[in-house]
Short mmCIF file of C-alpha atoms in Angstrom, two decimals:
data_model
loop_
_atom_site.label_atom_id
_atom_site.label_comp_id
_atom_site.label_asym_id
_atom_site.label_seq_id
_atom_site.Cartn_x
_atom_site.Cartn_y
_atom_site.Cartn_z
CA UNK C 1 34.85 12.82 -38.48
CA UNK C 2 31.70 10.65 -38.28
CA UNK C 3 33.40 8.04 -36.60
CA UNK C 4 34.11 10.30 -34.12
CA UNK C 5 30.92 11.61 -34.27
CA UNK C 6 29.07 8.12 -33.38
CA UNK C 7 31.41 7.44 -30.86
CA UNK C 8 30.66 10.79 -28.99
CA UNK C 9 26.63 10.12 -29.45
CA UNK C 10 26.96 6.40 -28.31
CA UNK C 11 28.79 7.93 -24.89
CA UNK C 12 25.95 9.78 -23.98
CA UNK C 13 23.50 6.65 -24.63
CA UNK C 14 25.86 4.40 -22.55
CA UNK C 15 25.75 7.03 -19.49
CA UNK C 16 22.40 7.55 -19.35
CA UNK C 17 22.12 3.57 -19.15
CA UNK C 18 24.58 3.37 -16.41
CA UNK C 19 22.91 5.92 -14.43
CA UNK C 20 19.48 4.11 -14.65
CA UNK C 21 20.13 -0.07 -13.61
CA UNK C 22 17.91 -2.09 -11.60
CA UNK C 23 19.71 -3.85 -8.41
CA UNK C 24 19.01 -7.75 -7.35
CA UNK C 25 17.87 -6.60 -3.63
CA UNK C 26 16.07 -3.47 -2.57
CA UNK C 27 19.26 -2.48 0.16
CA UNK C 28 21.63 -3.43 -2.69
CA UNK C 29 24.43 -0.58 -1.71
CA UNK C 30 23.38 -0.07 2.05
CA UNK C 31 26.21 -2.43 3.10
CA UNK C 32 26.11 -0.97 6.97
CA UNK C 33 22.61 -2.35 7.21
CA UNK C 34 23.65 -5.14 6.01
CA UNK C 35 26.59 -6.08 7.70
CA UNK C 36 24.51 -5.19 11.07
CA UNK C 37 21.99 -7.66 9.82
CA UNK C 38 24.57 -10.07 9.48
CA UNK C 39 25.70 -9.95 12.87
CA UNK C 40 22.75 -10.39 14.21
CA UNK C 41 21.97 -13.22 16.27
CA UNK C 42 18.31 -13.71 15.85
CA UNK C 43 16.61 -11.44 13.15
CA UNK C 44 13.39 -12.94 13.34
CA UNK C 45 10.58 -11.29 15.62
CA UNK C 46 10.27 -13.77 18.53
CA UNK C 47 6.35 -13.69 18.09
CA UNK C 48 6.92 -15.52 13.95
CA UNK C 49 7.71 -18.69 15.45
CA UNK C 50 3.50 -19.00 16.73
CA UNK C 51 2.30 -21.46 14.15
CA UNK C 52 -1.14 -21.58 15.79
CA UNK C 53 -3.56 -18.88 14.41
CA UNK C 54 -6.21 -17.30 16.11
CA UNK C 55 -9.58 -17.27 14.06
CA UNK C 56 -12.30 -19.95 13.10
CA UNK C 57 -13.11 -21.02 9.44
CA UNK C 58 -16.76 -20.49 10.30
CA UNK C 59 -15.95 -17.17 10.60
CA UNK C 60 -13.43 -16.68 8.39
CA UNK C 61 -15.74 -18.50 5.31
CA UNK C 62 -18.67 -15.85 6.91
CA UNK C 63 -16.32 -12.55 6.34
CA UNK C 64 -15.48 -13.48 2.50
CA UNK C 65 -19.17 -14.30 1.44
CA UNK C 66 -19.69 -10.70 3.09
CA UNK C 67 -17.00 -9.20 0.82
CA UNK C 68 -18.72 -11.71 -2.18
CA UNK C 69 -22.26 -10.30 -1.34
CA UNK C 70 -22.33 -7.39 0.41
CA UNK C 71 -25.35 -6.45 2.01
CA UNK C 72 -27.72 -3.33 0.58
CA UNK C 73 -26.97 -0.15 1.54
CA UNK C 74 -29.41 1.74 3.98
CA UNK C 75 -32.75 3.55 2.32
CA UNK C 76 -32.17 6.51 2.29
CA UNK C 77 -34.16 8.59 5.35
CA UNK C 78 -37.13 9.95 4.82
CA UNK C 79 -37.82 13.60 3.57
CA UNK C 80 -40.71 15.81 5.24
CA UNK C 81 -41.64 18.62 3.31
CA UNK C 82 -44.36 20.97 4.89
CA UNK C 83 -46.28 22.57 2.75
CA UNK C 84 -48.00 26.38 3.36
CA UNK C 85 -47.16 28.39 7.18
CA UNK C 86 -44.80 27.20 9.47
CA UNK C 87 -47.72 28.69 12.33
CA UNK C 88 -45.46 30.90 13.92
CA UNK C 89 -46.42 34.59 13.87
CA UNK C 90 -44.11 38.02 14.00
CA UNK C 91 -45.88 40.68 15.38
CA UNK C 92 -44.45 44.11 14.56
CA UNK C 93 -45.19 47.35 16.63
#
């Protein structure tokens, strides 16, 4: 009886851990993907193959002392409070 007991307790364990595995790729299982992948001739965006980047180290070195030191923020604008009548008159009949 308690061996049968374990047994039935240990099935439910080994479920649950079947049901929950980590895979080695993220399409692990989505073979049509990749068996069109596979087929295909050139997979690589024709625009990877530009080894010359666009920029300037000048600038580049400028942009990450800005993120280093970024510069104060604004004061805040200034507040006019007025004080007594605001001079404009009701008249009533």
């Amino acid at each position: 009886m308690i061996l049968i007991l374990c047994a039935g307790s240990l099935s439910g364990c080994a479920a649950d851990y079947l049901n929950h595995y980590d895979t080695v790729t993220l399409a692990a299982g989505d073979t049509q993907k990749f068996n069109s992948m596979l087929q295909t001739v050139d997979p690589l965006n024709p625009a990877s193959r530009n080894t010359h980047i666009e920029g300037d180290g000048t600038r580049a070195a400028a942009v990450a002392h800005s993120y280093k030191f970024p510069p104060p923020p604004p004061p805040p604008p200034a507040i006019t409070v007025n004080v007594g009548g605001s001079g404009v008159t009701t008249q009533s009949n």
